């Protein structure tokens, strides 16, 4: 079975392999899906962006540059996407009239549902197509290996030359298959390239708003709830940071259960992400509660979307051709019990 996660290069040398090209090109590649984001709506610019200091003496990163050249963090915090997110958050709160903590939750849910959920569904479609191709790639690889062995005997190739010709032509064939079915694995990474900048922009926007309003606006001071009445200060109880870390670890474990026999590299990556999830706990305890609240709600919404995309009804709606379980949630629960209860001796 071939790994399809890496980047592929087209071969230069063309070996006449009988029937392979016709097998690859027997389908005409259809037009790929066109993804376009919603146009940015004009939102009220409710915040002054001139440089200033808060009542606590913390320099606001949303301000313009001072006499010296601003650092990269200041430039990032003062960038157009961050200011657009600030206006979006303020607009949601002004239109809805909700408390700030609930307004942040509603804004997070709307962004994750409107922007990232369709991209996650598109990622699922691409990965399903790649999975279906694995059987065809395996058959073509067997035929290619036979053809290369015949040509190696005719031309007196060494084992190293034969292996080079096989790998080069297999990459070309796999690339043609991806083009034919419009499912290059790189397209599955589109979700990451959109979600990560969006997460950073919203996080910095909340930090800017928290520093701007610290001690100046009763809306922020009274916009919290329960144990976090003030959203401009960190959560001293560590409840939000711990919940954030546990949620991220839960998401990671659910994904790791999908791999039956993970490779050594996959195990290393999983452990690195585990460490980063634990590291996020003290980080979330040092930032304003508004940021920690956004991170926690974003993780919860992402986890619920991942569970939603496991539904057989969603797979039928997306017309996925891969074989999926009819009871994915029961299977997931059984896998968790088997891994964490049975192996522990309970």
Short mmCIF file of C-alpha atoms in Angstrom, two decimals:
data_model
loop_
_atom_site.label_atom_id
_atom_site.label_comp_id
_atom_site.label_asym_id
_atom_site.label_seq_id
_atom_site.Cartn_x
_atom_site.Cartn_y
_atom_site.Cartn_z
CA UNK A 1 0.00 0.00 0.00
CA UNK A 2 1.38 3.35 -0.97
CA UNK A 3 1.56 6.42 1.19
CA UNK A 4 -0.29 9.30 -0.41
CA UNK A 5 0.36 12.00 2.17
CA UNK A 6 3.55 13.39 0.63
CA UNK A 7 4.05 15.57 -2.38
CA UNK A 8 4.40 13.72 -5.71
CA UNK A 9 6.55 14.54 -8.72
CA UNK A 10 5.91 13.58 -12.31
CA UNK A 11 8.40 11.25 -13.92
CA UNK A 12 10.49 12.38 -16.85
CA UNK A 13 11.45 9.08 -18.45
CA UNK A 14 8.48 7.35 -20.03
CA UNK A 15 8.69 3.55 -20.05
CA UNK A 16 6.08 1.98 -22.35
CA UNK A 17 4.09 0.02 -19.79
CA UNK A 18 1.36 -1.98 -21.46
CA UNK A 19 -2.14 -0.91 -20.58
CA UNK A 20 -1.21 1.31 -17.65
CA UNK A 21 -1.76 4.67 -19.29
CA UNK A 22 -5.10 3.54 -20.72
CA UNK A 23 -6.12 2.29 -17.29
CA UNK A 24 -5.28 5.62 -15.74
CA UNK A 25 -6.94 7.75 -18.40
CA UNK A 26 -10.10 5.76 -18.83
CA UNK A 27 -11.95 8.48 -16.92
CA UNK A 28 -12.06 12.11 -17.89
CA UNK A 29 -11.22 14.41 -15.00
CA UNK A 30 -14.24 16.47 -14.17
CA UNK A 31 -14.09 20.06 -13.06
CA UNK A 32 -12.98 20.41 -9.49
CA UNK A 33 -15.14 21.97 -6.80
CA UNK A 34 -14.82 25.68 -6.45
CA UNK A 35 -14.69 26.92 -2.88
CA UNK A 36 -15.34 30.55 -2.30
CA UNK A 37 -15.70 32.23 1.04
CA UNK A 38 -18.49 34.63 1.86
CA UNK A 39 -17.76 38.25 1.05
CA UNK A 40 -16.72 40.37 3.98
CA UNK A 41 -19.61 42.41 5.21
CA UNK A 42 -19.03 45.96 6.34
CA UNK A 43 -19.03 46.07 10.13
CA UNK A 44 -18.90 49.13 12.38
CA UNK A 45 -15.38 50.18 13.24
CA UNK A 46 -16.03 50.65 16.93
CA UNK A 47 -12.49 50.87 18.17
CA UNK A 48 -9.92 53.66 18.02
CA UNK A 49 -6.61 52.34 16.66
CA UNK A 50 -4.28 55.03 17.85
CA UNK A 51 -1.47 53.92 20.17
CA UNK A 52 -2.31 54.10 23.88
CA UNK A 53 -1.81 52.35 27.17
CA UNK A 54 -4.47 50.66 29.29
CA UNK A 55 -5.12 51.56 32.90
CA UNK A 56 -2.91 48.63 33.92
CA UNK A 57 0.00 50.05 31.92
CA UNK A 58 -0.03 47.33 29.25
CA UNK A 59 0.69 48.60 25.77
CA UNK A 60 -2.22 47.84 23.47
CA UNK A 61 -1.07 45.88 20.45
CA UNK A 62 -3.88 47.23 18.29
CA UNK A 63 -2.35 50.71 18.22
CA UNK A 64 -0.37 52.30 15.45
CA UNK A 65 3.41 52.28 15.42
CA UNK A 66 5.35 54.45 17.83
CA UNK A 67 8.54 56.32 17.10
CA UNK A 68 10.47 53.03 16.78
CA UNK A 69 9.79 50.28 14.28
CA UNK A 70 7.12 47.89 15.66
CA UNK A 71 7.95 44.21 16.22
CA UNK A 72 6.40 41.35 14.30
CA UNK A 73 3.85 40.70 17.06
CA UNK A 74 2.74 44.32 17.06
CA UNK A 75 2.43 44.31 13.27
CA UNK A 76 0.44 41.09 13.40
CA UNK A 77 -1.88 42.41 16.10
CA UNK A 78 -2.37 45.60 14.08
CA UNK A 79 -3.01 43.78 10.79
CA UNK A 80 -6.16 44.14 8.71
CA UNK A 81 -7.48 40.58 9.40
CA UNK A 82 -7.23 41.15 13.16
CA UNK A 83 -9.04 44.49 12.93
CA UNK A 84 -11.70 42.86 10.76
CA UNK A 85 -12.19 40.21 13.45
CA UNK A 86 -12.45 42.95 16.08
CA UNK A 87 -15.21 44.64 14.08
CA UNK A 88 -16.93 41.29 13.58
CA UNK A 89 -16.95 40.49 17.30
CA UNK A 90 -18.20 43.98 18.20
CA UNK A 91 -20.85 43.79 15.49
CA UNK A 92 -22.14 40.43 16.76
CA UNK A 93 -22.40 41.80 20.30
CA UNK A 94 -24.11 45.02 19.21
CA UNK A 95 -26.61 43.27 16.94
CA UNK A 96 -27.46 40.46 19.35
CA UNK A 97 -27.36 42.51 22.56
CA UNK A 98 -26.11 39.44 24.41
CA UNK A 99 -23.56 39.47 27.23
CA UNK A 100 -20.01 39.37 25.95
CA UNK A 101 -19.33 35.77 27.04
CA UNK A 102 -22.43 34.55 25.19
CA UNK A 103 -21.66 36.79 22.22
CA UNK A 104 -18.18 35.24 21.96
CA UNK A 105 -19.75 31.78 22.05
CA UNK A 106 -22.25 32.67 19.32
CA UNK A 107 -19.57 34.25 17.12
CA UNK A 108 -17.34 31.18 17.51
CA UNK A 109 -20.17 28.80 16.65
CA UNK A 110 -21.16 30.81 13.58
CA UNK A 111 -17.60 31.05 12.23
CA UNK A 112 -16.84 27.37 12.81
CA UNK A 113 -20.14 26.33 11.21
CA UNK A 114 -20.12 28.67 8.21
CA UNK A 115 -16.39 28.54 7.37
CA UNK A 116 -14.64 25.48 8.77
CA UNK A 117 -17.44 22.88 8.71
CA UNK A 118 -17.80 22.95 4.88
CA UNK A 119 -14.01 22.73 4.57
CA UNK A 120 -13.96 19.76 6.95
CA UNK A 121 -16.61 18.05 4.81
CA UNK A 122 -14.52 18.77 1.69
CA UNK A 123 -11.48 17.30 3.43
CA UNK A 124 -13.49 14.16 4.19
CA UNK A 125 -14.48 13.83 0.52
CA UNK A 126 -10.87 14.15 -0.66
CA UNK A 127 -9.57 11.62 1.85
CA UNK A 128 -12.35 9.18 0.93
CA UNK A 129 -11.42 9.42 -2.76
CA UNK A 130 -7.76 8.84 -1.94
CA UNK A 131 -8.70 5.81 0.15
CA UNK A 132 -10.73 4.34 -2.72
CA UNK A 133 -7.76 4.82 -5.07
CA UNK A 134 -5.44 2.73 -2.90
CA UNK A 135 -6.71 -0.57 -4.27
CA UNK A 136 -6.29 0.61 -7.87
CA UNK A 137 -2.83 1.99 -7.11
CA UNK A 138 -1.83 -1.35 -5.59
CA UNK A 139 -2.89 -3.26 -8.71
CA UNK A 140 -1.14 -0.84 -11.05
CA UNK A 141 2.00 -1.03 -8.92
CA UNK A 142 2.10 -4.82 -9.32
CA UNK A 143 1.80 -4.53 -13.10
CA UNK A 144 4.40 -1.79 -13.21
CA UNK A 145 6.85 -3.86 -11.16
CA UNK A 146 6.47 -6.73 -13.64
CA UNK A 147 7.01 -4.45 -16.65
CA UNK A 148 10.08 -2.84 -15.07
CA UNK A 149 11.58 -6.27 -14.32
CA UNK A 150 11.17 -7.26 -17.97
CA UNK A 151 12.79 -4.04 -19.16
CA UNK A 152 15.61 -4.46 -16.61
CA UNK A 153 16.51 -7.85 -18.05
CA UNK A 154 16.41 -6.48 -21.60
CA UNK A 155 18.69 -3.49 -20.82
CA UNK A 156 20.80 -4.97 -18.07
CA UNK A 157 19.72 -2.55 -15.32
CA UNK A 158 21.08 -2.97 -11.83
CA UNK A 159 18.78 -3.38 -8.83
CA UNK A 160 19.27 0.29 -7.96
CA UNK A 161 18.39 1.41 -11.50
CA UNK A 162 15.32 -0.81 -11.56
CA UNK A 163 14.11 0.55 -8.25
CA UNK A 164 14.65 4.13 -9.47
CA UNK A 165 12.65 3.52 -12.66
CA UNK A 166 9.85 1.83 -10.72
CA UNK A 167 9.50 4.64 -8.17
CA UNK A 168 9.69 7.39 -10.78
CA UNK A 169 7.01 5.87 -13.01
CA UNK A 170 4.82 4.96 -10.04
CA UNK A 171 4.86 8.59 -8.92
CA UNK A 172 3.79 9.63 -12.41
CA UNK A 173 0.94 7.11 -12.43
CA UNK A 174 -0.28 8.10 -8.98
CA UNK A 175 -0.18 11.77 -9.97
CA UNK A 176 -2.31 10.99 -13.03
CA UNK A 177 -4.81 9.15 -10.86
CA UNK A 178 -5.09 12.12 -8.52
CA UNK A 179 -5.67 14.44 -11.48
CA UNK A 180 -8.22 12.06 -12.96
CA UNK A 181 -10.29 11.88 -9.76
CA UNK A 182 -9.52 15.47 -8.66
CA UNK A 183 -8.36 14.33 -5.23
CA UNK A 184 -4.76 15.37 -4.66
CA UNK A 185 -4.03 14.89 -0.92
CA UNK A 186 -2.76 18.47 -0.65
CA UNK A 187 -6.35 19.65 -1.09
CA UNK A 188 -7.18 17.95 2.21
CA UNK A 189 -4.91 20.48 3.95
CA UNK A 190 -7.08 23.43 2.85
CA UNK A 191 -8.88 23.27 6.20
CA UNK A 192 -5.64 23.87 8.11
CA UNK A 193 -4.58 26.80 5.90
CA UNK A 194 -7.91 28.54 6.59
CA UNK A 195 -8.58 27.51 10.18
CA UNK A 196 -5.17 28.38 11.65
CA UNK A 197 -5.02 32.03 10.42
CA UNK A 198 -8.66 32.48 11.43
CA UNK A 199 -7.94 31.13 14.93
CA UNK A 200 -4.92 33.42 15.33
CA UNK A 201 -6.80 36.49 14.06
CA UNK A 202 -9.77 35.97 16.39
CA UNK A 203 -7.47 35.28 19.34
CA UNK A 204 -5.49 38.48 18.78
CA UNK A 205 -8.70 40.43 18.22
CA UNK A 206 -10.03 39.31 21.61
CA UNK A 207 -6.72 40.18 23.24
CA UNK A 208 -6.76 43.64 21.68
CA UNK A 209 -10.33 44.26 22.81
CA UNK A 210 -9.56 43.01 26.33
CA UNK A 211 -6.53 45.30 26.71
CA UNK A 212 -8.35 48.26 25.18
CA UNK A 213 -11.32 47.95 27.50
CA UNK A 214 -9.54 46.90 30.69
CA UNK A 215 -10.84 49.19 33.44
CA UNK A 216 -12.63 51.50 30.99
CA UNK A 217 -15.84 49.78 29.93
CA UNK A 218 -18.52 48.22 32.17
CA UNK A 219 -19.61 46.14 29.16
CA UNK A 220 -16.44 44.04 29.40
CA UNK A 221 -16.28 44.12 33.20
CA UNK A 222 -19.88 42.85 33.44
CA UNK A 223 -19.71 40.66 30.35
CA UNK A 224 -18.51 37.47 32.04
CA UNK A 225 -20.39 34.75 33.86
CA UNK A 226 -20.09 32.39 36.80
CA UNK A 227 -16.45 32.22 37.96
CA UNK A 228 -15.18 34.60 35.22
CA UNK A 229 -17.14 37.84 35.74
CA UNK A 230 -14.28 39.90 34.27
CA UNK A 231 -13.24 38.78 30.78
CA UNK A 232 -10.23 41.09 30.68
CA UNK A 233 -8.20 39.17 33.29
CA UNK A 234 -6.94 35.56 33.29
CA UNK A 235 -9.00 32.80 34.85
CA UNK A 236 -7.46 32.53 38.32
CA UNK A 237 -9.35 29.30 39.04
CA UNK A 238 -7.75 27.52 36.04
CA UNK A 239 -11.13 25.94 35.23
CA UNK A 240 -11.17 27.15 31.62
CA UNK A 241 -7.52 26.24 30.92
CA UNK A 242 -7.93 22.73 32.34
CA UNK A 243 -11.18 22.18 30.39
CA UNK A 244 -9.40 23.37 27.25
CA UNK A 245 -6.53 20.92 27.75
CA UNK A 246 -8.86 17.99 28.47
CA UNK A 247 -10.97 18.76 25.40
CA UNK A 248 -7.93 18.93 23.12
CA UNK A 249 -6.61 15.64 24.54
CA UNK A 250 -10.01 14.03 23.98
CA UNK A 251 -10.05 15.18 20.35
CA UNK A 252 -6.54 13.80 19.85
CA UNK A 253 -7.38 10.42 21.39
CA UNK A 254 -10.51 10.06 19.25
CA UNK A 255 -8.43 10.68 16.12
CA UNK A 256 -5.69 8.29 17.25
CA UNK A 257 -8.24 5.50 17.65
CA UNK A 258 -8.88 5.65 13.89
CA UNK A 259 -5.38 4.32 13.17
CA UNK A 260 -5.20 0.55 13.57
CA UNK A 261 -1.43 0.17 13.17
CA UNK A 262 0.15 3.64 13.41
CA UNK A 263 3.65 4.10 12.10
CA UNK A 264 6.53 5.29 14.25
CA UNK A 265 6.30 8.77 12.72
CA UNK A 266 2.56 8.94 13.46
CA UNK A 267 3.18 7.97 17.08
CA UNK A 268 5.83 10.70 17.39
CA UNK A 269 3.46 13.31 15.92
CA UNK A 270 0.68 12.19 18.27
CA UNK A 271 2.94 12.54 21.31
CA UNK A 272 4.10 15.98 20.17
CA UNK A 273 0.48 17.14 19.86
CA UNK A 274 -0.25 15.67 23.29
CA UNK A 275 2.58 17.74 24.71
CA UNK A 276 1.30 20.87 22.96
CA UNK A 277 -2.21 20.25 24.36
CA UNK A 278 -0.78 20.09 27.87
CA UNK A 279 1.32 23.21 27.22
CA UNK A 280 -1.81 25.12 26.22
CA UNK A 281 -3.13 24.82 29.80
CA UNK A 282 -0.63 27.22 31.45
CA UNK A 283 -0.73 29.45 28.36
CA UNK A 284 -4.51 29.75 28.63
CA UNK A 285 -4.11 30.61 32.32
CA UNK A 286 -2.03 33.69 31.48
CA UNK A 287 -4.18 35.26 28.74
CA UNK A 288 -7.45 37.18 29.20
CA UNK A 289 -10.43 34.98 29.99
CA UNK A 290 -12.06 36.05 26.73
CA UNK A 291 -9.28 34.31 24.77
CA UNK A 292 -9.39 31.16 26.91
CA UNK A 293 -13.17 31.07 26.55
CA UNK A 294 -12.88 31.35 22.77
CA UNK A 295 -10.27 28.57 22.62
CA UNK A 296 -12.41 26.26 24.75
CA UNK A 297 -15.63 26.88 22.79
CA UNK A 298 -13.78 26.52 19.48
CA UNK A 299 -12.41 23.14 20.55
CA UNK A 300 -15.85 21.99 21.69
CA UNK A 301 -17.49 23.05 18.42
CA UNK A 302 -14.71 21.41 16.39
CA UNK A 303 -15.13 18.18 18.34
CA UNK A 304 -18.90 18.19 17.78
CA UNK A 305 -18.37 18.79 14.06
CA UNK A 306 -15.97 15.85 13.88
CA UNK A 307 -18.57 13.63 15.53
CA UNK A 308 -21.22 14.94 13.13
CA UNK A 309 -19.09 14.06 10.10
CA UNK A 310 -18.91 10.44 11.32
CA UNK A 311 -22.67 10.05 10.88
CA UNK A 312 -23.77 7.54 8.18
CA UNK A 313 -26.40 10.07 7.07
CA UNK A 314 -23.67 12.65 6.39
CA UNK A 315 -21.60 10.07 4.49
CA UNK A 316 -24.65 9.26 2.37
CA UNK A 317 -25.26 12.96 1.75
CA UNK A 318 -21.63 13.46 0.69
CA UNK A 319 -21.82 10.33 -1.51
CA UNK A 320 -18.70 8.76 -0.02
CA UNK A 321 -17.73 5.48 -1.68
CA UNK A 322 -15.69 4.10 1.20
CA UNK A 323 -17.06 1.41 3.48
CA UNK A 324 -18.06 2.94 6.80
CA UNK A 325 -19.55 1.52 9.97
CA UNK A 326 -23.30 1.80 10.45
CA UNK A 327 -22.78 2.46 14.17
CA UNK A 328 -19.73 4.78 14.36
CA UNK A 329 -20.52 6.21 17.77
CA UNK A 330 -20.98 2.81 19.39
CA UNK A 331 -17.74 1.62 17.79
CA UNK A 332 -15.93 4.72 19.07
CA UNK A 333 -17.21 4.16 22.61
CA UNK A 334 -16.19 0.49 22.46
CA UNK A 335 -12.70 1.44 21.26
CA UNK A 336 -12.29 3.94 24.11
CA UNK A 337 -13.44 1.38 26.69
CA UNK A 338 -11.12 -1.26 25.24
CA UNK A 339 -8.09 1.03 25.22
CA UNK A 340 -8.49 2.78 28.57
CA UNK A 341 -10.44 0.32 30.68
CA UNK A 342 -9.64 -3.21 29.54
CA UNK A 343 -5.91 -2.54 29.16
CA UNK A 344 -5.87 -0.99 32.66
CA UNK A 345 -7.29 -4.16 34.18
CA UNK A 346 -10.75 -2.81 35.02
#
